Amino acid sequence: DIVAFVADYFAGQANEAPALFAGKKIMITAGPTREALDPVRYISNHSSGKMGYAIAEAARKMGAHVTLVSGPVNISAPPNVELISVTSAQEMHDAVMRDIQQQDIFIACAAVADFRLADIPTHKVKKKDGILTLSFEPNPDILQAVAAQARPPFTLGFAAETNDIEAYAKSKLERKKLNMIAANDVSLSGLGFNSDRNALTVITKNSKISLPATSKYRLAIELLKLLNSEYSASQNNKKSK
Amino acid sequence: DIVAFVADYFAGQANEAPALFAGKKIMITAGPTREALDPVRYISNHSSGKMGYAIAEAARKMGAHVTLVSGPVNISAPPNVELISVTSAQEMHDAVMRDIQQQDIFIACAAVADFRLADIPTHKVKKKDGILTLSFEPNPDILQAVAAQARPPFTLGFAAETNDIEAYAKSKLERKKLNMIAANDVSLSGLGFNSDRNALTVITKNSKISLPATSKYRLAIELLKLLNSEYSASQNNKKSK
């Protein structure tokens, strides 16, 4: 609405993107993936890519070299960002792993399909009567593969959930050995998937910070400021060891 | 490419849309449908809606009152067309059946999902290890429901296939009691799904006519001229009985 827009606009004036990431390489995944069922059908999800693209734009404005690995979306990549377009979860995994060792920070914002069809027919499947049963196998877990590196980048994950959001985010943070996780309630109307606005709860091992609803770009700036504090602390920790 | 564009442009100049459908009501379905797997995931297909929207635009220019029942697409409805937006096959079926008795002609261009998940969870399904098995039940068959009316409209169906296209189209024409069917080879690159160009083979009980590759709008005009000949013949037949 117009009030929120004006509030966001003046917040933006007071609070421009500081160059916190000069010289840093950040890889961001965004959008949905698509898993083929046959040459014409697929499984996907309601991710629009807007949150990941907003983070890419904000990270670039804050001085980072940004690689954006994106599933199929209907929005344009921000200027001066390296875009790698992929379709399936396997392709996204392969694109991420090819470049991950050069990255300082990895932000996994994509809504990656957990499963893919075990055997994809090469021809369009014809309609039949009765019940159809399909078997799906797990896709590679991109966050797990990144965390399994000898020297993993500083990693921020996302948890987009419709229920028990914080508990699930906290368990994902620990299970996948993330540095931070941003929990996203996708059941709230007007926020999240396909919306231009969002709200996040950012959780680390020792903290929980709520970022209230605003434009996805403003939210990305605030999220990256939080990330920078944690990232800097983790770097100082490494040096002092 | 530019040569094709110029050829299409001058073909368009010589051959404007004749007002063959003045006073007629035409209902057209277009685009994909989406079948929910849970609140965030769905099954869909690569239909862009461009062919159905081109037919709607051409039919309107040729004088028809057009109702366009459309699944989720990223294009705008042509001017002066009545748009009914739907998501699932069940919603498309219900929208079509609500108005079908007022229609003179029905053109089924949508890529309707044949199956839907038998039980749709109300919460996002969590990732698990191992194989996932899902059971699907058939969606209502819109063409069959239209043909089952006491006085069905003149009906044109589409068959989008990757193999054995004409044989399958011919069998669909007979099985579903259609007046005409337009067979569409979606395995050809640069034509069909998501493309601005297409080619069709139009099959009736006694004829087979190939409409060569051109813009979807030019193709729609040619297709509707063929449809009009068949439709007029069928009306004269009815009168003489």
Short mmCIF file of C-alpha atoms in Angstrom, two decimals, chain B residues 20-21 62 154 156 179-182 200-204 207-211 219-233:
data_model
loop_
_atom_site.label_atom_id
_atom_site.label_comp_id
_atom_site.label_asym_id
_atom_site.label_seq_id
_atom_site.Cartn_x
_atom_site.Cartn_y
_atom_site.Cartn_z
CA LEU B 20 -16.79 -14.42 -40.20
CA PHE B 21 -17.98 -14.76 -36.59
CA MET B 62 -13.19 -11.69 -36.72
CA PHE B 154 -19.01 -26.97 -32.48
CA LEU B 156 -12.12 -27.85 -31.89
CA ASN B 179 -15.64 -31.65 -34.94
CA MET B 180 -11.99 -30.80 -35.60
CA ILE B 181 -8.60 -31.31 -34.00
CA ALA B 182 -5.38 -29.34 -34.42
CA LEU B 200 -0.52 -27.16 -37.09
CA THR B 201 -2.12 -30.09 -38.90
CA VAL B 202 -5.90 -29.69 -38.81
CA ILE B 203 -7.85 -32.95 -38.99
CA THR B 204 -11.60 -33.52 -39.43
CA SER B 207 -9.92 -34.04 -44.27
CA LYS B 208 -6.37 -33.21 -43.23
CA ILE B 209 -4.90 -29.75 -43.87
CA SER B 210 -1.39 -28.58 -42.96
CA LEU B 211 -0.97 -24.99 -41.83
CA LEU B 219 -1.87 -19.19 -37.71
CA ALA B 220 -4.92 -18.41 -35.54
CA ILE B 221 -6.53 -16.48 -38.42
CA GLU B 222 -5.93 -19.39 -40.85
CA LEU B 223 -7.19 -21.92 -38.31
CA LEU B 224 -10.36 -19.90 -37.66
CA LYS B 225 -11.05 -19.61 -41.41
CA LEU B 226 -10.86 -23.42 -41.67
CA LEU B 227 -13.03 -23.74 -38.57
CA ASN B 228 -15.60 -21.37 -40.08
CA SER B 229 -15.95 -23.49 -43.26
CA GLU B 230 -16.54 -26.63 -41.20
CA TYR B 231 -18.83 -24.83 -38.77
CA SER B 232 -20.97 -23.33 -41.58
CA ALA B 233 -21.23 -26.74 -43.27
#
